[in-house]
Short mmCIF file of C-alpha atoms in Angstrom, two decimals:
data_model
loop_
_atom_site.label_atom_id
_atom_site.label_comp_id
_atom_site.label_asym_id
_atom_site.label_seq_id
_atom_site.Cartn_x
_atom_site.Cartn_y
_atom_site.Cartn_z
CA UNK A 1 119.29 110.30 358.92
CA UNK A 2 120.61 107.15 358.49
CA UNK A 3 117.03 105.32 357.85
CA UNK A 4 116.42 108.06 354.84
CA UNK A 5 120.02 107.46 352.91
CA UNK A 6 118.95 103.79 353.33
CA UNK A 7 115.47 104.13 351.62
CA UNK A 8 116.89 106.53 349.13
CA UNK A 9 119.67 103.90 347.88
CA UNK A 10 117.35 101.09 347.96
CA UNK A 11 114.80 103.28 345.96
CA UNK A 12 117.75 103.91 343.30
CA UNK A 13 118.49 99.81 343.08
CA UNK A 14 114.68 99.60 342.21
CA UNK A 15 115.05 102.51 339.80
CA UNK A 16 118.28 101.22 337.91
CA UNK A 17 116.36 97.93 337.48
CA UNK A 18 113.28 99.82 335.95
CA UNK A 19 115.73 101.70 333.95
CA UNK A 20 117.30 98.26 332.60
CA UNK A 21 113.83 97.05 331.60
CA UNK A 22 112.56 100.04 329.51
CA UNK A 23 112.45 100.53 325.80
CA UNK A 24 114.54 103.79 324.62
CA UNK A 25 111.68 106.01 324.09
CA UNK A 26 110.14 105.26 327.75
CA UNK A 27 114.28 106.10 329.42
CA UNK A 28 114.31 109.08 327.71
CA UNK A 29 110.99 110.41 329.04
CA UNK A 30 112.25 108.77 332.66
CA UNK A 31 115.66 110.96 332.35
CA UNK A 32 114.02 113.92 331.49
CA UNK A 33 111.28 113.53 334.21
CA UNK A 34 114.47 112.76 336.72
CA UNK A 35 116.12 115.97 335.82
CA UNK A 36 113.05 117.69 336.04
CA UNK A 37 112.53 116.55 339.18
CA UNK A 38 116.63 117.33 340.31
CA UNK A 39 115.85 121.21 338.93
CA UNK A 40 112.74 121.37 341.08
CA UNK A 41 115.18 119.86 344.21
CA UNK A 42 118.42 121.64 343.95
CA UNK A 43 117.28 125.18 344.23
CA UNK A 44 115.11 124.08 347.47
CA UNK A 45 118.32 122.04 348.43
CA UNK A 46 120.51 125.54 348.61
CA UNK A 47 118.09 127.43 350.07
CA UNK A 48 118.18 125.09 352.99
CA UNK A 49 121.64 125.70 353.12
CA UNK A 50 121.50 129.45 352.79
CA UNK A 51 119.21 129.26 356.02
CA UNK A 52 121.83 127.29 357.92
CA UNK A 53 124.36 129.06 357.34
CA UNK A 54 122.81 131.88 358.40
CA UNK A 55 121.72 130.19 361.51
CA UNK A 56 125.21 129.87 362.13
CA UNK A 57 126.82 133.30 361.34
CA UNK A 58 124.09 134.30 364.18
CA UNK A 59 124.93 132.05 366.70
CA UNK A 60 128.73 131.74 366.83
CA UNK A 61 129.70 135.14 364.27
CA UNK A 62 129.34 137.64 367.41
#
């Protein structure tokens, strides 16, 4: 867990220094393919949650 939150932020340092070097035009289409890409993520993201939670009310909700 650990090893993935420390790619992840040193993927967003490298990120925010492509953003810095971008015309306008260019970090617009980057935002827009970022959210895209956060729309695709969250719904996956709760249904992960949904399914451990529910691993949970059946293990300790008897």
């Amino acid at each position: 867990m650990k090893h993935s939150k420390i790619k992840f932020q040193l993927s967003s340092k490298e990120l925010k220094f492509q953003v810095e070097n971008l015309s306008e035009a260019s970090f617009c289409f980057f935002l827009i393919f970022i959210l895209s890409i956060v729309c695709i993520l969250i719904p996956l993201f709760i249904e992960e949650l949904n399914m451990l939670n529910q691993v949970f009310i059946d293990e300790f909700g008897q």
